[in-house]
GROMACS .gro file of N, CA and C in nm:
model
  297
    1UNK      N    1   0.711  -0.532  -2.706
    1UNK     CA    2   0.741  -0.391  -2.697
    1UNK      C    3   0.618  -0.314  -2.739
    2UNK      N    4   0.586  -0.214  -2.662
    2UNK     CA    5   0.474  -0.126  -2.692
    2UNK      C    6   0.524   0.017  -2.707
    3UNK      N    7   0.469   0.088  -2.802
    3UNK     CA    8   0.491   0.232  -2.812
    3UNK      C    9   0.362   0.293  -2.760
    4UNK      N   10   0.364   0.335  -2.635
    4UNK     CA   11   0.241   0.379  -2.568
    4UNK      C   12   0.257   0.519  -2.512
    5UNK      N   13   0.228   0.622  -2.593
    5UNK     CA   14   0.245   0.759  -2.546
    5UNK      C   15   0.162   0.792  -2.421
    6UNK      N   16   0.050   0.723  -2.402
    6UNK     CA   17  -0.037   0.750  -2.288
    6UNK      C   18  -0.031   0.636  -2.185
    7UNK      N   19   0.084   0.572  -2.177
    7UNK     CA   20   0.102   0.458  -2.087
    7UNK      C   21   0.063   0.493  -1.944
    8UNK      N   22   0.116   0.602  -1.891
    8UNK     CA   23   0.089   0.637  -1.752
    8UNK      C   24  -0.053   0.689  -1.733
    9UNK      N   25  -0.104   0.758  -1.834
    9UNK     CA   26  -0.240   0.812  -1.825
    9UNK      C   27  -0.344   0.699  -1.822
   10UNK      N   28  -0.310   0.585  -1.880
   10UNK     CA   29  -0.405   0.472  -1.883
   10UNK      C   30  -0.430   0.416  -1.743
   11UNK      N   31  -0.335   0.439  -1.652
   11UNK     CA   32  -0.344   0.396  -1.512
   11UNK      C   33  -0.345   0.244  -1.496
   12UNK      N   34  -0.333   0.169  -1.602
   12UNK     CA   35  -0.333   0.023  -1.590
   12UNK      C   36  -0.215  -0.040  -1.662
   13UNK      N   37  -0.182   0.012  -1.780
   13UNK     CA   38  -0.077  -0.050  -1.860
   13UNK      C   39   0.058  -0.052  -1.789
   14UNK      N   40   0.087   0.050  -1.711
   14UNK     CA   41   0.219   0.056  -1.648
   14UNK      C   42   0.243  -0.061  -1.554
   15UNK      N   43   0.138  -0.124  -1.506
   15UNK     CA   44   0.153  -0.238  -1.416
   15UNK      C   45   0.187  -0.367  -1.490
   16UNK      N   46   0.170  -0.366  -1.622
   16UNK     CA   47   0.196  -0.486  -1.702
   16UNK      C   48   0.322  -0.473  -1.788
   17UNK      N   49   0.385  -0.359  -1.784
   17UNK     CA   50   0.500  -0.333  -1.872
   17UNK      C   51   0.629  -0.323  -1.791
   18UNK      N   52   0.732  -0.391  -1.841
   18UNK     CA   53   0.864  -0.381  -1.780
   18UNK      C   54   0.968  -0.421  -1.883
   19UNK      N   55   1.074  -0.349  -1.890
   19UNK     CA   56   1.097  -0.220  -1.827
   19UNK      C   57   1.025  -0.109  -1.904
   20UNK      N   58   0.994  -0.003  -1.836
   20UNK     CA   59   0.933   0.114  -1.900
   20UNK      C   60   1.045   0.210  -1.937
   21UNK      N   61   1.054   0.239  -2.066
   21UNK     CA   62   1.155   0.329  -2.118
   21UNK      C   63   1.087   0.460  -2.156
   22UNK      N   64   1.134   0.569  -2.101
   22UNK     CA   65   1.082   0.701  -2.135
   22UNK      C   66   1.190   0.776  -2.211
   23UNK      N   67   1.153   0.828  -2.328
   23UNK     CA   68   1.243   0.913  -2.404
   23UNK      C   69   1.205   1.056  -2.370
   24UNK      N   70   1.300   1.129  -2.313
   24UNK     CA   71   1.271   1.261  -2.258
   24UNK      C   72   1.357   1.368  -2.325
   25UNK      N   73   1.300   1.485  -2.335
   25UNK     CA   74   1.375   1.602  -2.382
   25UNK      C   75   1.359   1.711  -2.277
   26UNK      N   76   1.470   1.765  -2.232
   26UNK     CA   77   1.464   1.861  -2.122
   26UNK      C   78   1.446   2.005  -2.169
   27UNK      N   79   1.473   2.031  -2.295
   27UNK     CA   80   1.464   2.166  -2.349
   27UNK      C   81   1.326   2.187  -2.412
   28UNK      N   82   1.240   2.265  -2.344
   28UNK     CA   83   1.102   2.287  -2.392
   28UNK      C   84   1.099   2.352  -2.531
   29UNK      N   85   1.192   2.444  -2.557
   29UNK     CA   86   1.194   2.509  -2.688
   29UNK      C   87   1.227   2.408  -2.798
   30UNK      N   88   1.323   2.321  -2.771
   30UNK     CA   89   1.359   2.217  -2.869
   30UNK      C   90   1.241   2.121  -2.888
   31UNK      N   91   1.172   2.089  -2.779
   31UNK     CA   92   1.055   2.001  -2.788
   31UNK      C   93   0.949   2.065  -2.877
   32UNK      N   94   0.924   2.193  -2.856
   32UNK     CA   95   0.825   2.265  -2.937
   32UNK      C   96   0.868   2.270  -3.084
   33UNK      N   97   0.995   2.300  -3.108
   33UNK     CA   98   1.044   2.310  -3.245
   33UNK      C   99   1.033   2.176  -3.318
   34UNK      N  100   1.061   2.068  -3.249
   34UNK     CA  101   1.049   1.935  -3.311
   34UNK      C  102   0.902   1.902  -3.340
   35UNK      N  103   0.814   1.940  -3.250
   35UNK     CA  104   0.671   1.918  -3.272
   35UNK      C  105   0.623   1.994  -3.394
   36UNK      N  106   0.664   2.118  -3.407
   36UNK     CA  107   0.624   2.200  -3.522
   36UNK      C  108   0.684   2.144  -3.651
   37UNK      N  109   0.806   2.093  -3.644
   37UNK     CA  110   0.869   2.034  -3.763
   37UNK      C  111   0.791   1.912  -3.812
   38UNK      N  112   0.732   1.836  -3.718
   38UNK     CA  113   0.651   1.719  -3.756
   38UNK      C  114   0.510   1.758  -3.798
   39UNK      N  115   0.460   1.869  -3.743
   39UNK     CA  116   0.324   1.916  -3.769
   39UNK      C  117   0.331   2.062  -3.812
   40UNK      N  118   0.364   2.083  -3.935
   40UNK     CA  119   0.394   2.219  -3.983
   40UNK      C  120   0.278   2.316  -3.972
   41UNK      N  121   0.156   2.265  -3.957
   41UNK     CA  122   0.040   2.353  -3.946
   41UNK      C  123   0.026   2.417  -3.808
   42UNK      N  124   0.103   2.368  -3.710
   42UNK     CA  125   0.093   2.420  -3.573
   42UNK      C  126   0.169   2.551  -3.558
   43UNK      N  127   0.109   2.645  -3.488
   43UNK     CA  128   0.180   2.767  -3.449
   43UNK      C  129   0.257   2.738  -3.321
   44UNK      N  130   0.343   2.830  -3.280
   44UNK     CA  131   0.416   2.812  -3.155
   44UNK      C  132   0.320   2.802  -3.037
   45UNK      N  133   0.216   2.886  -3.037
   45UNK     CA  134   0.119   2.881  -2.927
   45UNK      C  135   0.044   2.749  -2.924
   46UNK      N  136   0.005   2.699  -3.040
   46UNK     CA  137  -0.066   2.570  -3.045
   46UNK      C  138   0.026   2.457  -2.998
   47UNK      N  139   0.151   2.461  -3.041
   47UNK     CA  140   0.246   2.358  -2.999
   47UNK      C  141   0.267   2.363  -2.848
   48UNK      N  142   0.285   2.483  -2.794
   48UNK     CA  143   0.300   2.497  -2.648
   48UNK      C  144   0.178   2.445  -2.574
   49UNK      N  145   0.061   2.475  -2.626
   49UNK     CA  146  -0.063   2.429  -2.564
   49UNK      C  147  -0.069   2.276  -2.564
   50UNK      N  148  -0.032   2.217  -2.675
   50UNK     CA  149  -0.033   2.070  -2.687
   50UNK      C  150   0.065   2.008  -2.587
   51UNK      N  151   0.184   2.065  -2.578
   51UNK     CA  152   0.285   2.014  -2.484
   51UNK      C  153   0.236   2.031  -2.339
   52UNK      N  154   0.179   2.146  -2.308
   52UNK     CA  155   0.134   2.173  -2.171
   52UNK      C  156   0.013   2.090  -2.131
   53UNK      N  157  -0.058   2.034  -2.228
   53UNK     CA  158  -0.174   1.951  -2.197
   53UNK      C  159  -0.134   1.807  -2.161
   54UNK      N  160  -0.007   1.775  -2.184
   54UNK     CA  161   0.042   1.641  -2.157
   54UNK      C  162   0.095   1.630  -2.014
   55UNK      N  163   0.107   1.506  -1.967
   55UNK     CA  164   0.168   1.482  -1.837
   55UNK      C  165   0.311   1.536  -1.843
   56UNK      N  166   0.355   1.608  -1.741
   56UNK     CA  167   0.491   1.663  -1.742
   56UNK      C  168   0.598   1.555  -1.754
   57UNK      N  169   0.703   1.585  -1.828
   57UNK     CA  170   0.813   1.490  -1.845
   57UNK      C  171   0.870   1.446  -1.711
   58UNK      N  172   0.877   1.536  -1.614
   58UNK     CA  173   0.935   1.502  -1.484
   58UNK      C  174   0.861   1.387  -1.418
   59UNK      N  175   0.731   1.382  -1.434
   59UNK     CA  176   0.652   1.273  -1.375
   59UNK      C  177   0.680   1.143  -1.450
   60UNK      N  178   0.684   1.150  -1.582
   60UNK     CA  179   0.714   1.030  -1.662
   60UNK      C  180   0.852   0.976  -1.630
   61UNK      N  181   0.950   1.066  -1.619
   61UNK     CA  182   1.087   1.026  -1.587
   61UNK      C  183   1.092   0.958  -1.451
   62UNK      N  184   1.020   1.012  -1.353
   62UNK     CA  185   1.019   0.953  -1.219
   62UNK      C  186   0.958   0.814  -1.218
   63UNK      N  187   0.865   0.786  -1.309
   63UNK     CA  188   0.799   0.656  -1.313
   63UNK      C  189   0.873   0.554  -1.400
   64UNK      N  190   0.969   0.600  -1.478
   64UNK     CA  191   1.038   0.513  -1.574
   64UNK      C  192   1.142   0.423  -1.508
   65UNK      N  193   1.164   0.308  -1.571
   65UNK     CA  194   1.274   0.221  -1.531
   65UNK      C  195   1.404   0.264  -1.599
   66UNK      N  196   1.391   0.312  -1.722
   66UNK     CA  197   1.505   0.357  -1.801
   66UNK      C  198   1.466   0.489  -1.866
   67UNK      N  199   1.555   0.587  -1.859
   67UNK     CA  200   1.531   0.717  -1.922
   67UNK      C  201   1.636   0.739  -2.030
   68UNK      N  202   1.587   0.775  -2.148
   68UNK     CA  203   1.675   0.808  -2.260
   68UNK      C  204   1.661   0.958  -2.284
   69UNK      N  205   1.770   1.031  -2.269
   69UNK     CA  206   1.766   1.175  -2.293
   69UNK      C  207   1.783   1.201  -2.442
   70UNK      N  208   1.686   1.268  -2.502
   70UNK     CA  209   1.684   1.296  -2.645
   70UNK      C  210   1.706   1.444  -2.670
   71UNK      N  211   1.819   1.495  -2.623
   71UNK     CA  212   1.848   1.637  -2.638
   71UNK      C  213   1.938   1.666  -2.758
   72UNK      N  214   1.988   1.560  -2.821
   72UNK     CA  215   2.081   1.578  -2.931
   72UNK      C  216   2.017   1.553  -3.066
   73UNK      N  217   2.099   1.507  -3.157
   73UNK     CA  218   2.054   1.479  -3.294
   73UNK      C  219   1.993   1.340  -3.303
   74UNK      N  220   1.930   1.312  -3.416
   74UNK     CA  221   1.874   1.179  -3.442
   74UNK      C  222   1.986   1.074  -3.438
   75UNK      N  223   2.101   1.108  -3.495
   75UNK     CA  224   2.215   1.015  -3.496
   75UNK      C  225   2.262   0.986  -3.353
   76UNK      N  226   2.271   1.090  -3.271
   76UNK     CA  227   2.313   1.071  -3.132
   76UNK      C  228   2.214   0.984  -3.055
   77UNK      N  229   2.084   1.004  -3.081
   77UNK     CA  230   1.982   0.922  -3.015
   77UNK      C  231   1.995   0.776  -3.057
   78UNK      N  232   2.015   0.753  -3.186
   78UNK     CA  233   2.031   0.616  -3.236
   78UNK      C  234   2.151   0.548  -3.172
   79UNK      N  235   2.262   0.620  -3.162
   79UNK     CA  236   2.383   0.564  -3.100
   79UNK      C  237   2.360   0.535  -2.952
   80UNK      N  238   2.294   0.626  -2.882
   80UNK     CA  239   2.266   0.607  -2.741
   80UNK      C  240   2.178   0.484  -2.718
   81UNK      N  241   2.074   0.470  -2.798
   81UNK     CA  242   1.984   0.356  -2.784
   81UNK      C  243   2.057   0.226  -2.816
   82UNK      N  244   2.136   0.227  -2.922
   82UNK     CA  245   2.207   0.107  -2.965
   82UNK      C  246   2.314   0.064  -2.865
   83UNK      N  247   2.390   0.161  -2.816
   83UNK     CA  248   2.504   0.128  -2.729
   83UNK      C  249   2.469   0.113  -2.582
   84UNK      N  250   2.365   0.184  -2.536
   84UNK     CA  251   2.336   0.183  -2.392
   84UNK      C  252   2.199   0.128  -2.358
   85UNK      N  253   2.096   0.177  -2.425
   85UNK     CA  254   1.960   0.143  -2.384
   85UNK      C  255   1.925  -0.003  -2.412
   86UNK      N  256   1.950  -0.048  -2.533
   86UNK     CA  257   1.916  -0.187  -2.567
   86UNK      C  258   1.993  -0.286  -2.480
   87UNK      N  259   2.126  -0.269  -2.463
   87UNK     CA  260   2.196  -0.361  -2.373
   87UNK      C  261   2.141  -0.359  -2.229
   88UNK      N  262   2.101  -0.242  -2.180
   88UNK     CA  263   2.044  -0.234  -2.044
   88UNK      C  264   1.911  -0.309  -2.037
   89UNK      N  265   1.828  -0.294  -2.139
   89UNK     CA  266   1.699  -0.366  -2.141
   89UNK      C  267   1.724  -0.516  -2.141
   90UNK      N  268   1.815  -0.562  -2.225
   90UNK     CA  269   1.844  -0.705  -2.232
   90UNK      C  270   1.898  -0.756  -2.099
   91UNK      N  271   1.983  -0.678  -2.035
   91UNK     CA  272   2.036  -0.718  -1.904
   91UNK      C  273   1.924  -0.723  -1.800
   92UNK      N  274   1.839  -0.620  -1.798
   92UNK     CA  275   1.728  -0.617  -1.703
   92UNK      C  276   1.634  -0.736  -1.721
   93UNK      N  277   1.616  -0.778  -1.845
   93UNK     CA  278   1.527  -0.891  -1.875
   93UNK      C  279   1.601  -1.025  -1.866
   94UNK      N  280   1.730  -1.016  -1.834
   94UNK     CA  281   1.815  -1.135  -1.823
   94UNK      C  282   1.816  -1.216  -1.952
   95UNK      N  283   1.828  -1.143  -2.063
   95UNK     CA  284   1.836  -1.205  -2.195
   95UNK      C  285   1.978  -1.196  -2.247
   96UNK      N  286   2.036  -1.308  -2.283
   96UNK     CA  287   2.171  -1.309  -2.336
   96UNK      C  288   2.163  -1.322  -2.487
   97UNK      N  289   2.197  -1.215  -2.557
   97UNK     CA  290   2.187  -1.214  -2.703
   97UNK      C  291   2.319  -1.252  -2.768
   98UNK      N  292   2.419  -1.292  -2.691
   98UNK     CA  293   2.550  -1.325  -2.749
   98UNK      C  294   2.553  -1.465  -2.807
   99UNK      N  295   2.449  -1.543  -2.787
   99UNK     CA  296   2.446  -1.681  -2.836
   99UNK      C  297   2.400  -1.688  -2.979
   0.00000   0.00000   0.00000
């Protein structure tokens, strides 16, 4: 497993990774607010600039094998990943973890 924020920008890694899971947030304001919460020194304009300098989420989502929508709380994300995403990854990789 790799945590590769610039996976698609590398233009090479995506060919060696499967499945590619993209965690996406559709609400730009929420994305900005979360960024500022992690980096308190950023202003709204700086956060927007940082977000706008990245590859658009729509492109990442289109290239992904699995998309996890992160529009809710941390608890909701954890439940979604535990109940849906991990089982889908294991199924895609044909791994049976019930043994």
